[in-house]
Amino acid sequence: VVMHSLLYRRGVLWTLDAAVAANGTLALPVNYAVGKEKVTLVIDGIILNSNNFSLIGTSDAPSNTVKMLFSVRKGAECSVSITGV
């Protein structure tokens, strides 16, 4: 038996038009499946990890928001990529 895994990626670049406060919600321009897909978030060239943001939503359900654990300035250059199997 040969097992194949399909890796896919969706990504978007954008500039924030409003600041996000620490513990505030950041709306992403793309959906992800909570707990099933990996969200990679980059702000002003810095790759963030789970110490910087947390996923919002019900497991296996689609979401397009994350909770930022630090403030993000208006005008920040952002990118998000979603990967899964």
XYZ file of C-alpha atoms in Angstrom:
85
model
C 0.000 0.000 0.000
C 1.341 3.393 -0.974
C 0.170 6.331 1.105
C 0.186 9.800 -0.342
C -0.224 13.032 1.520
C -1.343 16.190 -0.207
C 0.215 19.358 1.169
C -1.482 22.560 0.140
C -0.934 26.184 0.971
C -3.066 29.291 0.823
C -1.478 32.637 1.494
C -2.315 36.320 1.438
C -0.392 39.585 1.949
C -2.066 42.737 3.294
C -1.527 45.964 5.244
C -3.510 46.619 8.428
C -5.852 49.577 8.068
C -6.424 49.761 11.839
C -4.341 48.926 14.896
C -5.113 45.764 16.895
C -4.837 46.002 20.683
C -3.144 43.321 22.781
C -5.661 40.490 23.306
C -7.682 41.911 20.406
C -9.025 40.052 17.407
C -7.301 40.161 14.027
C -9.469 39.277 11.041
C -7.554 37.292 8.437
C -8.328 37.623 4.719
C -8.467 33.823 4.416
C -10.222 31.015 6.320
C -8.570 28.119 8.121
C -9.964 24.964 9.759
C -9.388 25.268 13.520
C -7.163 22.441 14.761
C -6.766 20.906 11.298
C -4.628 23.458 9.492
C -1.462 25.304 10.432
C -1.636 29.094 10.446
C 1.669 30.894 9.845
C 1.400 34.600 10.549
C 4.113 37.142 9.711
C 3.905 40.761 10.843
C 6.466 43.312 9.662
C 8.767 40.462 8.615
C 8.642 38.636 11.968
C 7.334 35.072 11.902
C 4.994 34.660 14.867
C 4.434 31.545 16.963
C 1.859 30.359 19.493
C 3.316 32.753 22.099
C 2.167 35.651 19.903
C -1.358 34.685 18.818
C -4.008 32.029 19.383
C -6.609 30.516 17.098
C -10.255 31.423 17.632
C -13.122 29.079 16.872
C -14.577 25.615 17.257
C -12.379 22.612 16.449
C -12.674 21.509 12.797
C -14.853 24.538 11.939
C -13.762 27.317 9.572
C -12.497 30.561 11.090
C -10.831 33.709 9.820
C -9.825 35.284 13.121
C -6.957 35.016 15.596
C -6.422 36.586 19.013
C -3.282 38.729 19.045
C -1.376 38.524 22.332
C 0.433 41.819 21.674
C -0.591 45.064 20.007
C -0.097 45.503 16.262
C 0.257 48.962 14.736
C -1.877 50.418 11.988
C -0.010 50.061 8.693
C 1.766 46.843 9.683
C 2.670 44.635 6.714
C 1.108 41.213 7.284
C 1.084 37.847 5.605
C -0.665 34.648 6.487
C -0.295 31.197 5.018
C -2.496 28.218 5.741
C -1.140 24.711 5.303
C -2.721 21.371 5.885
C -2.732 17.747 4.887
